[in-house]
């Protein structure tokens, strides 16, 4: 993207103007994240930079809002809930989604696009509709008294349903270039189907499965609409607790939680990126 | 040659080792592999159907489902079917209605309560009318004629009425004109009427009614009236009026009784509304969702001015979604181009700036915009500090439409960048060089050579952002204030606050229909199978 040697003076000016415009857009993208992190260390209960902070005085910064999280029963409970619900729904979504992706990648599967449409639909339907529908149905499925609303099971099943499309999509994408001959080779050397699956297929599609699982986890971890409608007080998750905090009395504790969430999402993003590279390397291997 | 053909004989079909024809065996094998492929998909399919598709279908049914009136008063509904809508409904309707309303069973009381709430959507006074009538219905059933008289004329519940008649019963004229009534009144006893401490036996009411009718017919009533008038003027008028309509009261006692509970039961309109709402399937929620309603004769008309909000709301949602899509497009195009044309090492580094917000919690980003935009927030503080605005006219950028659009644009921008970037990555830079070498200036080369090749990316990104924007709930709810609310927020409002679930379902179905159309477009343009993440 260096300036071509044949560029005129106007083009040179535009080149730098364009770089500035791009810098401004990237700034817009990243500023919310950049602002939250320092503000979470604010010693004062304000949401803006105090003059002391701008002068970098040590006592203007403190960890009091982080201490708040640790000392607050509700926050701790919601953090625990987020991980319980997130991990459980990820396990359900990943196992079901991976199996389905294996089926979907077979050429002989009938009505493929219809099936794909149905399996992807939780990602497409606006969340408010999903939440409303689940609220009715999980309160009295098929008119029975077997209520799943306001239980952990109900929230986990709902989140698993929302997470499966991501698993299906990522694993199907991994299977696109899958060499069927490897299965035949494995079988011809006397491996039975389970052995082939765990020794040959699984290692090759693992990056797709893990990144699908991470997507499913983030979906559950960040989901608030279904939780708002369907979960009880007992099942409060981090986003639900934040929602309450923003709506009622916003306290800087939320900024501290937000900073922790940013750290978590950065780690997840790094994991996905590493998986993608490993996958490309493995794809590059020729037999 | 000819010799060889003779050797081969008739052509035999190819067979497997076990003797089955090859064709059959092949069909069997294909079927088996189809089933095996489907079995892999089946568990997830079943899971999604039960946990997701059934709930959605169930909710869509709610938008036309209209069970309340039918569950509460089925017999009345059946009788109303026979009514042609002219004049007042026949007394059989009233009889069935009072019978069903008077049932004090737990389930029935709940059903009637639901019916009141349902009818209240049609007309604001219904809930209290139903509650009131439910309390009265059981009593009416015990003694319909007493309530019919009271319903016909309030004079019958006057405290003085029966004592006066009781005194008059001693006179010979009264005994002559209304003999049986007089006989009953002599057996005076303390009754259980709500209207007076002392009342005659229940059978006195039908008796006096039929005797008044007779007396009116043979003219003997005229002899009795002056006597009553001397005692109590109002009572005389009541007697005269009752005698004139006695036949009607005898034929429709329950109607008069119910009208006595509330005048609305004497209005044809009330019954027409009930009849309209009694069908088990209704489109009125959908009409309501597009600001229309049924009038009393079942024609579709506009809602009153103050209720016309939903068409505007849908339009607003579409405009905001289009605005956000356009903003994302304008912001995403330059940076996607930059990311796609930089060398990979730098490009991947900058891509993190797009992916990090994408992976950051929605609530974190929304919170952050509140922190940035509020009047005492970072941006306003900075502007005041720089002296651009004064401290007392800080800009209102949050809790209104501006806040909604800014926050939504930020949240949806990565969804626009990623598809565009992946399309631009595939465009070879040599086209541009070729255009330049053929004498195009940079602008023309870009517009006529480069941009047409990015159209698939623009289309995919725009549809994706539009689909997501149109159903947005969290951000408008948190930063939208009063005027930044979109259709989803109203669905939530009807779900949680007004409890008008039918309307919530109808609005949701319309929204879902719009999203599915866009989704179909996306499928045609990009293909679901090519959906990429991250």
Short mmCIF file of C-alpha atoms in Angstrom, two decimals, chain B residues 89-473:
data_model
loop_
_atom_site.label_atom_id
_atom_site.label_comp_id
_atom_site.label_asym_id
_atom_site.label_seq_id
_atom_site.Cartn_x
_atom_site.Cartn_y
_atom_site.Cartn_z
CA UNK B 89 -80.18 -10.66 21.80
CA UNK B 90 -82.94 -13.11 22.83
CA UNK B 91 -83.34 -13.95 26.51
CA UNK B 92 -81.75 -17.35 25.96
CA UNK B 93 -78.44 -15.47 25.57
CA UNK B 94 -78.97 -13.68 28.85
CA UNK B 95 -80.01 -16.91 30.57
CA UNK B 96 -76.89 -18.72 29.41
CA UNK B 97 -74.72 -15.72 30.28
CA UNK B 98 -76.05 -15.42 33.82
CA UNK B 99 -75.75 -19.16 34.35
CA UNK B 100 -72.12 -19.18 33.24
CA UNK B 101 -71.19 -15.98 35.03
CA UNK B 102 -72.84 -17.21 38.21
CA UNK B 103 -70.65 -20.31 38.38
CA UNK B 104 -68.33 -19.64 41.31
CA UNK B 105 -65.95 -22.53 40.61
CA UNK B 106 -62.24 -21.74 40.87
CA UNK B 107 -61.44 -22.45 37.21
CA UNK B 108 -64.48 -20.62 35.93
CA UNK B 109 -63.68 -17.52 37.98
CA UNK B 110 -60.20 -17.48 36.49
CA UNK B 111 -61.63 -17.86 32.98
CA UNK B 112 -64.07 -15.01 33.51
CA UNK B 113 -61.24 -12.83 34.80
CA UNK B 114 -59.26 -13.58 31.63
CA UNK B 115 -62.31 -12.83 29.50
CA UNK B 116 -62.63 -9.44 31.22
CA UNK B 117 -58.99 -8.65 30.45
CA UNK B 118 -59.42 -9.76 26.83
CA UNK B 119 -62.59 -7.71 26.29
CA UNK B 120 -60.84 -4.74 27.85
CA UNK B 121 -58.54 -4.54 24.78
CA UNK B 122 -61.66 -3.88 22.70
CA UNK B 123 -63.29 -1.39 25.00
CA UNK B 124 -61.88 0.11 28.17
CA UNK B 125 -64.89 -0.38 30.43
CA UNK B 126 -65.24 -4.12 30.06
CA UNK B 127 -63.06 -5.34 32.90
CA UNK B 128 -65.05 -3.57 35.58
CA UNK B 129 -68.34 -4.44 33.85
CA UNK B 130 -67.50 -8.14 33.87
CA UNK B 131 -66.29 -8.08 37.49
CA UNK B 132 -69.41 -6.30 38.63
CA UNK B 133 -71.71 -8.65 36.73
CA UNK B 134 -69.90 -11.72 37.96
CA UNK B 135 -70.67 -10.76 41.55
CA UNK B 136 -74.31 -10.09 40.69
CA UNK B 137 -74.94 -13.11 38.47
CA UNK B 138 -75.11 -15.71 41.24
CA UNK B 139 -77.72 -13.65 43.10
CA UNK B 140 -79.77 -13.04 39.96
CA UNK B 141 -79.94 -16.77 39.36
CA UNK B 142 -81.53 -17.33 42.77
CA UNK B 143 -84.36 -14.88 42.15
CA UNK B 144 -84.49 -13.63 38.57
CA UNK B 145 -87.90 -11.93 38.69
CA UNK B 146 -87.04 -9.73 41.66
CA UNK B 147 -83.92 -8.53 39.84
CA UNK B 148 -85.86 -8.13 36.61
CA UNK B 149 -88.30 -5.74 38.26
CA UNK B 150 -85.50 -3.81 39.92
CA UNK B 151 -83.60 -3.76 36.64
CA UNK B 152 -86.65 -2.46 34.84
CA UNK B 153 -87.35 0.32 37.28
CA UNK B 154 -85.31 1.46 40.23
CA UNK B 155 -88.60 2.17 42.02
CA UNK B 156 -88.75 -1.50 42.97
CA UNK B 157 -85.67 -1.25 45.14
CA UNK B 158 -86.93 1.78 47.00
CA UNK B 159 -87.08 1.02 50.73
CA UNK B 160 -90.63 2.35 50.95
CA UNK B 161 -92.07 0.37 48.06
CA UNK B 162 -92.97 -2.92 49.71
CA UNK B 163 -94.06 -1.53 53.08
CA UNK B 164 -96.43 0.83 51.20
CA UNK B 165 -97.85 -1.99 49.09
CA UNK B 166 -98.19 -4.08 52.24
CA UNK B 167 -100.30 -1.38 53.87
CA UNK B 168 -102.37 -0.98 50.69
CA UNK B 169 -102.97 -4.72 50.54
CA UNK B 170 -105.38 -4.31 53.45
CA UNK B 171 -107.68 -2.13 51.29
CA UNK B 172 -110.53 -3.80 49.38
CA UNK B 173 -109.62 -2.13 46.06
CA UNK B 174 -106.15 -3.57 46.12
CA UNK B 175 -107.43 -7.00 47.07
CA UNK B 176 -109.84 -6.82 44.19
CA UNK B 177 -107.43 -5.63 41.51
CA UNK B 178 -104.37 -7.64 42.60
CA UNK B 179 -105.92 -10.49 44.64
CA UNK B 180 -103.05 -12.95 44.74
CA UNK B 181 -100.48 -10.29 45.47
CA UNK B 182 -102.57 -9.11 48.36
CA UNK B 183 -102.83 -12.65 49.68
CA UNK B 184 -99.08 -13.12 49.51
CA UNK B 185 -98.39 -9.77 51.12
CA UNK B 186 -100.52 -10.72 54.08
CA UNK B 187 -98.09 -13.56 54.70
CA UNK B 188 -95.46 -10.87 55.08
CA UNK B 189 -92.09 -12.12 56.18
CA UNK B 190 -88.57 -10.97 56.47
CA UNK B 191 -86.93 -12.02 53.26
CA UNK B 192 -83.41 -11.94 52.04
CA UNK B 193 -83.57 -9.20 49.48
CA UNK B 194 -80.60 -6.91 49.09
CA UNK B 195 -82.96 -4.02 48.42
CA UNK B 196 -84.96 -3.79 51.62
CA UNK B 197 -85.00 -5.08 55.15
CA UNK B 198 -88.44 -6.52 54.73
CA UNK B 199 -89.51 -8.14 51.53
CA UNK B 200 -92.29 -10.37 50.39
CA UNK B 201 -91.87 -14.01 49.47
CA UNK B 202 -89.99 -14.58 46.22
CA UNK B 203 -93.15 -15.74 44.39
CA UNK B 204 -94.70 -12.31 45.02
CA UNK B 205 -92.62 -10.81 42.18
CA UNK B 206 -93.92 -12.94 39.29
CA UNK B 207 -97.40 -12.75 40.79
CA UNK B 208 -97.55 -8.98 40.95
CA UNK B 209 -96.13 -8.80 37.46
CA UNK B 210 -98.79 -11.03 35.89
CA UNK B 211 -101.58 -9.41 37.90
CA UNK B 212 -100.45 -5.95 36.86
CA UNK B 213 -100.50 -7.12 33.27
CA UNK B 214 -104.03 -8.47 33.68
CA UNK B 215 -105.23 -5.35 35.47
CA UNK B 216 -103.78 -3.17 32.75
CA UNK B 217 -105.55 -5.24 30.11
CA UNK B 218 -109.02 -5.14 31.71
CA UNK B 219 -108.64 -1.50 32.80
CA UNK B 220 -109.01 -2.23 36.52
CA UNK B 221 -105.55 -0.81 37.14
CA UNK B 222 -106.93 2.70 36.61
CA UNK B 223 -109.03 2.25 39.77
CA UNK B 224 -106.07 1.29 41.89
CA UNK B 225 -103.59 3.93 40.78
CA UNK B 226 -105.21 7.03 42.45
CA UNK B 227 -105.18 5.18 45.71
CA UNK B 228 -101.46 4.46 45.42
CA UNK B 229 -100.80 7.99 44.22
CA UNK B 230 -102.24 9.36 47.42
CA UNK B 231 -99.81 7.27 49.42
CA UNK B 232 -96.68 7.45 47.26
CA UNK B 233 -96.43 9.24 43.92
CA UNK B 234 -93.28 7.54 42.68
CA UNK B 235 -94.69 4.10 43.39
CA UNK B 236 -97.75 4.86 41.28
CA UNK B 237 -95.56 5.76 38.32
CA UNK B 238 -93.50 2.62 38.83
CA UNK B 239 -96.62 0.43 38.91
CA UNK B 240 -97.98 2.07 35.77
CA UNK B 241 -94.73 1.67 33.88
CA UNK B 242 -94.31 -1.91 35.01
CA UNK B 243 -97.85 -2.78 34.01
CA UNK B 244 -97.29 -1.30 30.53
CA UNK B 245 -94.18 -3.41 29.90
CA UNK B 246 -95.21 -6.45 31.96
CA UNK B 247 -95.30 -8.81 29.00
CA UNK B 248 -91.81 -7.86 27.90
CA UNK B 249 -90.45 -8.24 31.43
CA UNK B 250 -92.07 -11.67 31.80
CA UNK B 251 -90.57 -12.82 28.51
CA UNK B 252 -87.09 -11.38 29.15
CA UNK B 253 -86.63 -11.33 32.92
CA UNK B 254 -82.91 -12.02 32.75
CA UNK B 255 -82.25 -9.22 30.32
CA UNK B 256 -83.96 -6.72 32.61
CA UNK B 257 -82.12 -8.16 35.59
CA UNK B 258 -78.75 -7.78 33.90
CA UNK B 259 -79.49 -4.27 32.66
CA UNK B 260 -80.25 -3.50 36.29
CA UNK B 261 -76.68 -4.48 37.16
CA UNK B 262 -75.31 -2.17 34.48
CA UNK B 263 -76.93 -0.19 31.70
CA UNK B 264 -74.24 -1.37 29.27
CA UNK B 265 -75.94 -4.78 29.08
CA UNK B 266 -78.88 -3.03 27.46
CA UNK B 267 -76.66 -1.68 24.70
CA UNK B 268 -76.58 -3.65 21.48
CA UNK B 269 -72.91 -2.64 21.08
CA UNK B 270 -71.84 -4.59 24.17
CA UNK B 271 -73.22 -7.85 22.80
CA UNK B 272 -71.87 -7.18 19.34
CA UNK B 273 -68.37 -6.81 20.76
CA UNK B 274 -68.71 -10.03 22.74
CA UNK B 275 -69.98 -11.82 19.66
CA UNK B 276 -67.06 -10.46 17.63
CA UNK B 277 -64.45 -11.54 20.16
CA UNK B 278 -66.04 -14.94 20.71
CA UNK B 279 -64.55 -16.63 17.65
CA UNK B 280 -61.66 -18.90 18.69
CA UNK B 281 -59.41 -17.44 15.97
CA UNK B 282 -58.97 -13.72 15.50
CA UNK B 283 -57.08 -11.33 13.30
CA UNK B 284 -57.73 -8.41 15.56
CA UNK B 285 -54.22 -8.54 17.05
CA UNK B 286 -52.76 -8.19 13.58
CA UNK B 287 -55.11 -5.35 12.76
CA UNK B 288 -54.09 -3.79 16.04
CA UNK B 289 -50.45 -4.17 15.07
CA UNK B 290 -51.09 -2.12 11.91
CA UNK B 291 -53.21 0.53 13.69
CA UNK B 292 -56.53 -0.81 12.50
CA UNK B 293 -59.46 -2.41 14.25
CA UNK B 294 -62.90 -3.90 13.63
CA UNK B 295 -65.78 -1.53 14.09
CA UNK B 296 -69.05 -2.67 15.59
CA UNK B 297 -70.28 -4.13 12.31
CA UNK B 298 -67.06 -6.03 11.62
CA UNK B 299 -65.63 -3.59 9.07
CA UNK B 300 -61.94 -2.80 9.23
CA UNK B 301 -61.36 0.83 10.24
CA UNK B 302 -58.46 2.94 11.50
CA UNK B 303 -57.80 3.05 15.23
CA UNK B 304 -58.51 6.34 16.99
CA UNK B 305 -55.72 8.90 16.52
CA UNK B 306 -54.11 8.40 19.95
CA UNK B 307 -53.80 4.65 19.42
CA UNK B 308 -52.10 4.87 16.02
CA UNK B 309 -48.53 4.11 17.02
CA UNK B 310 -47.44 0.84 15.45
CA UNK B 311 -47.18 1.69 11.75
CA UNK B 312 -45.07 4.67 12.76
CA UNK B 313 -43.03 2.46 15.04
CA UNK B 314 -42.35 -0.07 12.27
CA UNK B 315 -41.37 2.77 9.95
CA UNK B 316 -39.09 4.22 12.62
CA UNK B 317 -37.47 0.82 13.19
CA UNK B 318 -36.87 0.46 9.45
CA UNK B 319 -35.46 4.00 9.15
CA UNK B 320 -33.15 3.53 12.12
CA UNK B 321 -31.99 0.16 10.77
CA UNK B 322 -31.37 1.69 7.34
CA UNK B 323 -29.54 4.62 8.95
CA UNK B 324 -27.36 2.31 11.01
CA UNK B 325 -26.71 0.12 7.95
CA UNK B 326 -25.69 3.16 5.91
CA UNK B 327 -23.47 4.50 8.70
CA UNK B 328 -21.80 1.09 9.00
CA UNK B 329 -21.32 0.97 5.23
CA UNK B 330 -19.68 4.40 5.09
CA UNK B 331 -17.39 3.59 8.02
CA UNK B 332 -16.63 0.01 7.02
CA UNK B 333 -15.71 0.61 3.36
CA UNK B 334 -12.49 2.60 3.90
CA UNK B 335 -11.12 0.39 6.68
CA UNK B 336 -12.03 -2.85 4.88
CA UNK B 337 -10.14 -1.57 1.85
CA UNK B 338 -7.18 -0.66 4.01
CA UNK B 339 -7.17 -4.05 5.76
CA UNK B 340 -7.44 -5.90 2.47
CA UNK B 341 -4.65 -4.00 0.71
CA UNK B 342 -2.09 -3.75 3.52
CA UNK B 343 0.58 -6.44 3.74
CA UNK B 344 -0.74 -9.34 5.87
CA UNK B 345 1.48 -8.65 8.87
CA UNK B 346 0.11 -5.12 9.33
CA UNK B 347 -3.37 -6.07 8.14
CA UNK B 348 -3.77 -8.80 10.74
CA UNK B 349 -2.67 -6.43 13.48
CA UNK B 350 -5.28 -3.86 12.47
CA UNK B 351 -7.89 -6.60 12.12
CA UNK B 352 -7.60 -7.13 15.87
CA UNK B 353 -9.01 -3.62 16.33
CA UNK B 354 -12.12 -4.83 14.50
CA UNK B 355 -12.32 -8.25 16.15
CA UNK B 356 -11.76 -7.10 19.72
CA UNK B 357 -14.94 -4.99 19.87
CA UNK B 358 -16.71 -7.84 18.05
CA UNK B 359 -15.79 -10.21 20.85
CA UNK B 360 -16.47 -7.79 23.65
CA UNK B 361 -19.71 -8.13 25.55
CA UNK B 362 -22.62 -6.13 24.21
CA UNK B 363 -23.38 -4.74 27.64
CA UNK B 364 -19.79 -3.64 28.12
CA UNK B 365 -19.90 -1.65 24.89
CA UNK B 366 -23.30 -0.17 25.70
CA UNK B 367 -22.07 0.83 29.17
CA UNK B 368 -19.05 2.39 27.57
CA UNK B 369 -21.16 4.57 25.30
CA UNK B 370 -23.14 5.74 28.30
CA UNK B 371 -19.88 6.69 30.00
CA UNK B 372 -18.69 8.49 26.87
CA UNK B 373 -21.85 10.28 25.80
CA UNK B 374 -23.72 11.29 28.94
CA UNK B 375 -23.86 15.01 29.78
CA UNK B 376 -21.30 14.61 32.57
CA UNK B 377 -19.44 12.06 30.46
CA UNK B 378 -16.00 11.90 28.89
CA UNK B 379 -16.83 13.56 25.53
CA UNK B 380 -18.75 16.48 27.02
CA UNK B 381 -16.00 16.97 29.62
CA UNK B 382 -13.37 17.02 26.89
CA UNK B 383 -15.32 19.55 24.83
CA UNK B 384 -15.79 21.80 27.86
CA UNK B 385 -12.11 21.45 28.75
CA UNK B 386 -11.12 22.44 25.22
CA UNK B 387 -13.48 25.40 25.40
CA UNK B 388 -15.56 24.30 22.43
CA UNK B 389 -18.79 24.38 24.44
CA UNK B 390 -19.56 26.13 27.70
CA UNK B 391 -20.28 24.20 30.88
CA UNK B 392 -23.99 25.00 30.93
CA UNK B 393 -24.89 23.87 27.42
CA UNK B 394 -23.52 20.38 27.30
CA UNK B 395 -24.75 18.28 24.40
CA UNK B 396 -27.50 15.70 24.97
CA UNK B 397 -26.16 12.65 23.15
CA UNK B 398 -27.61 9.77 25.15
CA UNK B 399 -31.06 8.57 26.25
CA UNK B 400 -32.41 9.65 22.87
CA UNK B 401 -32.31 8.55 19.24
CA UNK B 402 -28.76 9.86 18.75
CA UNK B 403 -27.45 7.58 21.48
CA UNK B 404 -29.27 4.59 20.01
CA UNK B 405 -27.82 5.18 16.54
CA UNK B 406 -24.25 5.81 17.72
CA UNK B 407 -24.17 2.75 19.98
CA UNK B 408 -25.85 0.47 17.43
CA UNK B 409 -23.49 1.60 14.66
CA UNK B 410 -20.50 0.82 16.85
CA UNK B 411 -21.85 -2.58 17.86
CA UNK B 412 -22.77 -3.66 14.31
CA UNK B 413 -19.74 -2.21 12.48
CA UNK B 414 -17.65 -5.44 12.70
CA UNK B 415 -20.52 -7.36 11.04
CA UNK B 416 -20.13 -5.05 8.07
CA UNK B 417 -16.32 -5.05 7.99
CA UNK B 418 -15.81 -8.83 8.07
CA UNK B 419 -17.82 -9.83 4.96
CA UNK B 420 -16.50 -6.81 3.02
CA UNK B 421 -12.93 -7.55 4.01
CA UNK B 422 -13.21 -11.18 2.92
CA UNK B 423 -14.58 -10.12 -0.48
CA UNK B 424 -11.94 -7.40 -0.98
CA UNK B 425 -9.18 -9.85 -0.09
CA UNK B 426 -10.01 -11.84 -3.22
CA UNK B 427 -9.84 -8.87 -5.62
CA UNK B 428 -6.55 -8.81 -7.48
CA UNK B 429 -4.74 -5.42 -7.40
CA UNK B 430 -3.61 -5.83 -11.01
CA UNK B 431 -7.06 -4.72 -12.29
CA UNK B 432 -6.52 -1.29 -10.80
CA UNK B 433 -3.02 -1.09 -12.22
CA UNK B 434 -4.37 -2.09 -15.61
CA UNK B 435 -7.04 0.60 -15.46
CA UNK B 436 -4.45 3.21 -14.52
CA UNK B 437 -2.10 2.17 -17.29
CA UNK B 438 -4.98 2.46 -19.76
CA UNK B 439 -5.28 6.11 -18.76
CA UNK B 440 -8.05 6.16 -16.14
CA UNK B 441 -7.53 8.68 -13.37
CA UNK B 442 -7.49 7.18 -9.83
CA UNK B 443 -11.11 8.11 -9.03
CA UNK B 444 -12.55 6.68 -12.25
CA UNK B 445 -10.42 3.56 -11.92
CA UNK B 446 -11.71 3.04 -8.40
CA UNK B 447 -15.38 3.69 -9.17
CA UNK B 448 -15.57 1.76 -12.44
CA UNK B 449 -13.13 -1.06 -11.85
CA UNK B 450 -12.76 -1.71 -8.14
CA UNK B 451 -16.16 -0.87 -6.66
CA UNK B 452 -18.30 -3.13 -8.88
CA UNK B 453 -16.23 -6.08 -7.67
CA UNK B 454 -17.03 -5.28 -4.03
CA UNK B 455 -20.82 -5.32 -4.52
CA UNK B 456 -21.25 -8.88 -3.11
CA UNK B 457 -19.45 -7.80 0.06
CA UNK B 458 -21.55 -4.64 0.33
CA UNK B 459 -24.73 -6.67 -0.15
CA UNK B 460 -23.82 -9.37 2.34
CA UNK B 461 -22.67 -6.93 5.02
CA UNK B 462 -25.64 -4.60 4.56
CA UNK B 463 -28.25 -7.34 4.79
CA UNK B 464 -26.54 -8.85 7.81
CA UNK B 465 -26.38 -5.53 9.65
CA UNK B 466 -29.96 -4.67 8.68
CA UNK B 467 -31.27 -8.04 9.95
CA UNK B 468 -29.48 -7.57 13.25
CA UNK B 469 -30.49 -3.92 13.63
CA UNK B 470 -34.17 -4.44 12.98
CA UNK B 471 -34.53 -6.79 15.93
CA UNK B 472 -32.33 -4.88 18.36
CA UNK B 473 -33.56 -4.69 21.91
#
